[in-house]
GROMACS .gro file of N, CA and C in nm:
model
  291
    1UNK      N    1   0.439   4.578   3.163
    1UNK     CA    2   0.410   4.471   3.071
    1UNK      C    3   0.387   4.343   3.151
    2UNK      N    4   0.285   4.267   3.111
    2UNK     CA    5   0.253   4.143   3.181
    2UNK      C    6   0.333   4.027   3.121
    3UNK      N    7   0.384   3.937   3.205
    3UNK     CA    8   0.466   3.826   3.153
    3UNK      C    9   0.382   3.713   3.090
    4UNK      N   10   0.255   3.699   3.125
    4UNK     CA   11   0.174   3.586   3.076
    4UNK      C   12   0.162   3.584   2.924
    5UNK      N   13   0.129   3.694   2.855
    5UNK     CA   14   0.118   3.688   2.709
    5UNK      C   15   0.250   3.654   2.643
    6UNK      N   16   0.361   3.705   2.695
    6UNK     CA   17   0.492   3.676   2.635
    6UNK      C   18   0.530   3.529   2.653
    7UNK      N   19   0.496   3.473   2.764
    7UNK     CA   20   0.525   3.331   2.787
    7UNK      C   21   0.444   3.246   2.689
    8UNK      N   22   0.320   3.284   2.667
    8UNK     CA   23   0.235   3.212   2.573
    8UNK      C   24   0.290   3.221   2.431
    9UNK      N   25   0.330   3.340   2.389
    9UNK     CA   26   0.386   3.360   2.255
    9UNK      C   27   0.517   3.282   2.240
   10UNK      N   28   0.603   3.288   2.341
   10UNK     CA   29   0.729   3.215   2.338
   10UNK      C   30   0.704   3.064   2.331
   11UNK      N   31   0.607   3.017   2.405
   11UNK     CA   32   0.573   2.873   2.403
   11UNK      C   33   0.524   2.828   2.266
   12UNK      N   34   0.441   2.909   2.200
   12UNK     CA   35   0.393   2.876   2.066
   12UNK      C   36   0.507   2.878   1.964
   13UNK      N   37   0.598   2.972   1.977
   13UNK     CA   38   0.711   2.981   1.884
   13UNK      C   39   0.802   2.859   1.897
   14UNK      N   40   0.828   2.817   2.019
   14UNK     CA   41   0.913   2.700   2.040
   14UNK      C   42   0.842   2.572   1.993
   15UNK      N   43   0.712   2.563   2.014
   15UNK     CA   44   0.637   2.445   1.971
   15UNK      C   45   0.636   2.432   1.819
   16UNK      N   46   0.643   2.543   1.749
   16UNK     CA   47   0.646   2.539   1.603
   16UNK      C   48   0.777   2.486   1.548
   17UNK      N   49   0.880   2.480   1.630
   17UNK     CA   50   1.010   2.429   1.586
   17UNK      C   51   1.022   2.278   1.599
   18UNK      N   52   0.924   2.215   1.659
   18UNK     CA   53   0.929   2.070   1.680
   18UNK      C   54   0.926   1.997   1.545
   19UNK      N   55   1.008   1.893   1.531
   19UNK     CA   56   1.013   1.816   1.407
   19UNK      C   57   0.914   1.701   1.413
   20UNK      N   58   0.852   1.668   1.301
   20UNK     CA   59   0.760   1.553   1.300
   20UNK      C   60   0.837   1.423   1.317
   21UNK      N   61   0.768   1.324   1.366
   21UNK     CA   62   0.830   1.192   1.386
   21UNK      C   63   0.869   1.133   1.251
   22UNK      N   64   0.981   1.061   1.246
   22UNK     CA   65   1.021   0.999   1.119
   22UNK      C   66   0.921   0.891   1.079
   23UNK      N   67   0.907   0.867   0.949
   23UNK     CA   68   0.812   0.763   0.907
   23UNK      C   69   0.853   0.626   0.960
   24UNK      N   70   0.756   0.550   0.997
   24UNK     CA   71   0.784   0.418   1.054
   24UNK      C   72   0.795   0.315   0.943
   25UNK      N   73   0.865   0.206   0.972
   25UNK     CA   74   0.880   0.098   0.875
   25UNK      C   75   0.755   0.012   0.866
   26UNK      N   76   0.668   0.024   0.964
   26UNK     CA   77   0.547  -0.058   0.965
   26UNK      C   78   0.449  -0.009   0.859
   27UNK      N   79   0.377  -0.102   0.799
   27UNK     CA   80   0.273  -0.068   0.702
   27UNK      C   81   0.146  -0.040   0.780
   28UNK      N   82   0.100   0.084   0.777
   28UNK     CA   83  -0.019   0.121   0.854
   28UNK      C   84  -0.144   0.126   0.768
   29UNK      N   85  -0.135   0.081   0.643
   29UNK     CA   86  -0.253   0.080   0.558
   29UNK      C   87  -0.349  -0.029   0.605
   30UNK      N   88  -0.472  -0.017   0.563
   30UNK     CA   89  -0.572  -0.116   0.600
   30UNK      C   90  -0.535  -0.252   0.541
   31UNK      N   91  -0.554  -0.358   0.618
   31UNK     CA   92  -0.520  -0.490   0.565
   31UNK      C   93  -0.610  -0.526   0.448
   32UNK      N   94  -0.552  -0.589   0.349
   32UNK     CA   95  -0.633  -0.630   0.234
   32UNK      C   96  -0.699  -0.764   0.263
   33UNK      N   97  -0.805  -0.790   0.193
   33UNK     CA   98  -0.873  -0.917   0.210
   33UNK      C   99  -0.787  -1.029   0.155
   34UNK      N  100  -0.788  -1.142   0.220
   34UNK     CA  101  -0.707  -1.252   0.170
   34UNK      C  102  -0.754  -1.295   0.031
   35UNK      N  103  -0.660  -1.328  -0.053
   35UNK     CA  104  -0.693  -1.372  -0.187
   35UNK      C  105  -0.692  -1.525  -0.188
   36UNK      N  106  -0.805  -1.583  -0.212
   36UNK     CA  107  -0.814  -1.728  -0.216
   36UNK      C  108  -0.820  -1.777  -0.359
   37UNK      N  109  -0.796  -1.905  -0.374
   37UNK     CA  110  -0.806  -1.965  -0.506
   37UNK      C  111  -0.909  -2.076  -0.497
   38UNK      N  112  -1.032  -2.042  -0.532
   38UNK     CA  113  -1.138  -2.141  -0.528
   38UNK      C  114  -1.159  -2.205  -0.664
   39UNK      N  115  -1.086  -2.161  -0.764
   39UNK     CA  116  -1.098  -2.218  -0.897
   39UNK      C  117  -1.199  -2.149  -0.987
   40UNK      N  118  -1.252  -2.035  -0.943
   40UNK     CA  119  -1.354  -1.965  -1.021
   40UNK      C  120  -1.301  -1.915  -1.156
   41UNK      N  121  -1.175  -1.875  -1.159
   41UNK     CA  122  -1.118  -1.824  -1.284
   41UNK      C  123  -1.123  -1.930  -1.394
   42UNK      N  124  -1.102  -2.053  -1.358
   42UNK     CA  125  -1.100  -2.162  -1.456
   42UNK      C  126  -1.240  -2.196  -1.507
   43UNK      N  127  -1.343  -2.153  -1.435
   43UNK     CA  128  -1.480  -2.189  -1.470
   43UNK      C  129  -1.559  -2.075  -1.534
   44UNK      N  130  -1.495  -1.963  -1.562
   44UNK     CA  131  -1.567  -1.847  -1.616
   44UNK      C  132  -1.632  -1.877  -1.751
   45UNK      N  133  -1.582  -1.975  -1.823
   45UNK     CA  134  -1.642  -2.013  -1.950
   45UNK      C  135  -1.781  -2.072  -1.937
   46UNK      N  136  -1.820  -2.109  -1.814
   46UNK     CA  137  -1.952  -2.167  -1.791
   46UNK      C  138  -2.061  -2.061  -1.774
   47UNK      N  139  -2.022  -1.936  -1.755
   47UNK     CA  140  -2.121  -1.829  -1.739
   47UNK      C  141  -2.205  -1.821  -1.867
   48UNK      N  142  -2.336  -1.825  -1.848
   48UNK     CA  143  -2.429  -1.823  -1.960
   48UNK      C  144  -2.480  -1.961  -1.999
   49UNK      N  145  -2.416  -2.065  -1.945
   49UNK     CA  146  -2.458  -2.202  -1.973
   49UNK      C  147  -2.579  -2.238  -1.887
   50UNK      N  148  -2.657  -2.339  -1.926
   50UNK     CA  149  -2.771  -2.382  -1.844
   50UNK      C  150  -2.724  -2.434  -1.707
   51UNK      N  151  -2.809  -2.418  -1.606
   51UNK     CA  152  -2.776  -2.463  -1.471
   51UNK      C  153  -2.754  -2.614  -1.466
   52UNK      N  154  -2.809  -2.688  -1.560
   52UNK     CA  155  -2.793  -2.833  -1.560
   52UNK      C  156  -2.646  -2.873  -1.575
   53UNK      N  157  -2.564  -2.785  -1.631
   53UNK     CA  158  -2.421  -2.813  -1.644
   53UNK      C  159  -2.358  -2.830  -1.506
   54UNK      N  160  -2.402  -2.750  -1.410
   54UNK     CA  161  -2.346  -2.756  -1.275
   54UNK      C  162  -2.380  -2.889  -1.209
   55UNK      N  163  -2.499  -2.940  -1.235
   55UNK     CA  164  -2.539  -3.068  -1.174
   55UNK      C  165  -2.452  -3.183  -1.221
   56UNK      N  166  -2.394  -3.170  -1.338
   56UNK     CA  167  -2.310  -3.276  -1.394
   56UNK      C  168  -2.166  -3.267  -1.344
   57UNK      N  169  -2.132  -3.159  -1.277
   57UNK     CA  170  -1.994  -3.137  -1.231
   57UNK      C  171  -1.973  -3.189  -1.090
   58UNK      N  172  -1.849  -3.220  -1.059
   58UNK     CA  173  -1.810  -3.254  -0.922
   58UNK      C  174  -1.749  -3.127  -0.863
   59UNK      N  175  -1.821  -3.066  -0.771
   59UNK     CA  176  -1.777  -2.941  -0.709
   59UNK      C  177  -1.714  -2.969  -0.573
   60UNK      N  178  -1.627  -2.880  -0.525
   60UNK     CA  179  -1.573  -2.896  -0.390
   60UNK      C  180  -1.685  -2.898  -0.287
   61UNK      N  181  -1.660  -2.962  -0.175
   61UNK     CA  182  -1.763  -2.976  -0.071
   61UNK      C  183  -1.811  -2.840  -0.021
   62UNK      N  184  -1.722  -2.741  -0.017
   62UNK     CA  185  -1.761  -2.609   0.035
   62UNK      C  186  -1.831  -2.522  -0.070
   63UNK      N  187  -1.843  -2.568  -0.193
   63UNK     CA  188  -1.904  -2.488  -0.300
   63UNK      C  189  -2.053  -2.467  -0.274
   64UNK      N  190  -2.103  -2.354  -0.324
   64UNK     CA  191  -2.246  -2.326  -0.313
   64UNK      C  192  -2.302  -2.297  -0.452
   65UNK      N  193  -2.416  -2.355  -0.481
   65UNK     CA  194  -2.493  -2.321  -0.600
   65UNK      C  195  -2.609  -2.238  -0.550
   66UNK      N  196  -2.612  -2.113  -0.589
   66UNK     CA  197  -2.708  -2.017  -0.534
   66UNK      C  198  -2.816  -1.988  -0.638
   67UNK      N  199  -2.939  -2.019  -0.601
   67UNK     CA  200  -3.053  -1.997  -0.690
   67UNK      C  201  -3.117  -1.861  -0.661
   68UNK      N  202  -3.193  -1.806  -0.754
   68UNK     CA  203  -3.256  -1.675  -0.733
   68UNK      C  204  -3.342  -1.673  -0.606
   69UNK      N  205  -3.322  -1.571  -0.523
   69UNK     CA  206  -3.400  -1.554  -0.402
   69UNK      C  207  -3.357  -1.642  -0.286
   70UNK      N  208  -3.259  -1.727  -0.306
   70UNK     CA  209  -3.214  -1.817  -0.200
   70UNK      C  210  -3.135  -1.740  -0.095
   71UNK      N  211  -3.163  -1.765   0.031
   71UNK     CA  212  -3.090  -1.702   0.141
   71UNK      C  213  -2.954  -1.770   0.155
   72UNK      N  214  -2.851  -1.689   0.173
   72UNK     CA  215  -2.717  -1.742   0.194
   72UNK      C  216  -2.653  -1.668   0.310
   73UNK      N  217  -2.551  -1.729   0.369
   73UNK     CA  218  -2.479  -1.662   0.477
   73UNK      C  219  -2.391  -1.553   0.417
   74UNK      N  220  -2.361  -1.452   0.497
   74UNK     CA  221  -2.283  -1.338   0.448
   74UNK      C  222  -2.135  -1.349   0.485
   75UNK      N  223  -2.093  -1.463   0.537
   75UNK     CA  224  -1.953  -1.477   0.573
   75UNK      C  225  -1.866  -1.482   0.447
   76UNK      N  226  -1.751  -1.416   0.454
   76UNK     CA  227  -1.660  -1.410   0.340
   76UNK      C  228  -1.557  -1.521   0.351
   77UNK      N  229  -1.558  -1.610   0.254
   77UNK     CA  230  -1.460  -1.719   0.248
   77UNK      C  231  -1.399  -1.721   0.109
   78UNK      N  232  -1.280  -1.667   0.094
   78UNK     CA  233  -1.219  -1.658  -0.038
   78UNK      C  234  -1.185  -1.793  -0.099
   79UNK      N  235  -1.192  -1.898  -0.020
   79UNK     CA  236  -1.163  -2.032  -0.073
   79UNK      C  237  -1.290  -2.106  -0.117
   80UNK      N  238  -1.406  -2.042  -0.103
   80UNK     CA  239  -1.533  -2.108  -0.136
   80UNK      C  240  -1.580  -2.068  -0.275
   81UNK      N  241  -1.610  -2.166  -0.356
   81UNK     CA  242  -1.663  -2.145  -0.491
   81UNK      C  243  -1.813  -2.121  -0.482
   82UNK      N  244  -1.859  -2.014  -0.546
   82UNK     CA  245  -2.001  -1.982  -0.551
   82UNK      C  246  -2.045  -1.973  -0.696
   83UNK      N  247  -2.149  -2.047  -0.729
   83UNK     CA  248  -2.207  -2.045  -0.863
   83UNK      C  249  -2.347  -1.989  -0.850
   84UNK      N  250  -2.370  -1.872  -0.909
   84UNK     CA  251  -2.501  -1.809  -0.900
   84UNK      C  252  -2.582  -1.840  -1.026
   85UNK      N  253  -2.704  -1.889  -1.004
   85UNK     CA  254  -2.795  -1.920  -1.113
   85UNK      C  255  -2.891  -1.803  -1.129
   86UNK      N  256  -2.908  -1.755  -1.250
   86UNK     CA  257  -2.998  -1.643  -1.277
   86UNK      C  258  -3.142  -1.687  -1.287
   87UNK      N  259  -3.233  -1.591  -1.296
   87UNK     CA  260  -3.376  -1.621  -1.308
   87UNK      C  261  -3.408  -1.695  -1.437
   88UNK      N  262  -3.320  -1.682  -1.535
   88UNK     CA  263  -3.341  -1.751  -1.663
   88UNK      C  264  -3.293  -1.896  -1.661
   89UNK      N  265  -3.244  -1.942  -1.544
   89UNK     CA  266  -3.199  -2.081  -1.533
   89UNK      C  267  -3.058  -2.104  -1.587
   90UNK      N  268  -2.986  -1.997  -1.609
   90UNK     CA  269  -2.849  -2.007  -1.659
   90UNK      C  270  -2.750  -1.958  -1.554
   91UNK      N  271  -2.626  -2.002  -1.565
   91UNK     CA  272  -2.522  -1.958  -1.473
   91UNK      C  273  -2.495  -1.810  -1.499
   92UNK      N  274  -2.513  -1.730  -1.396
   92UNK     CA  275  -2.498  -1.585  -1.410
   92UNK      C  276  -2.364  -1.533  -1.362
   93UNK      N  277  -2.307  -1.600  -1.262
   93UNK     CA  278  -2.183  -1.551  -1.203
   93UNK      C  279  -2.114  -1.665  -1.130
   94UNK      N  280  -1.982  -1.666  -1.137
   94UNK     CA  281  -1.902  -1.764  -1.064
   94UNK      C  282  -1.792  -1.685  -0.993
   95UNK      N  283  -1.781  -1.702  -0.861
   95UNK     CA  284  -1.681  -1.626  -0.787
   95UNK      C  285  -1.639  -1.692  -0.659
   96UNK      N  286  -1.536  -1.635  -0.599
   96UNK     CA  287  -1.482  -1.681  -0.471
   96UNK      C  288  -1.525  -1.583  -0.362
   97UNK      N  289  -1.618  -1.622  -0.277
   97UNK     CA  290  -1.659  -1.537  -0.165
   97UNK      C  291  -1.737  -1.616  -0.064
   0.00000   0.00000   0.00000
């Protein structure tokens, strides 16, 4: 009888007895995006109103009024208020991004 196969079988049997590592206290889930408060929730009642309403408002300096087809940066800023104007000239969406 050759010793090599028995050593291999014995090694596999012993390896199967190994216990898994205990769960760690660290949170390994993917980090969530920061939640900012740009005030969009308070302005949701303006959706559907004419864009002229926005011109009468005092918006934060970082706010953007986005018109149809307008190029904007893709950076995510949860503290920035964005007001999207639809093709019909009305406020279509207000959000923090």
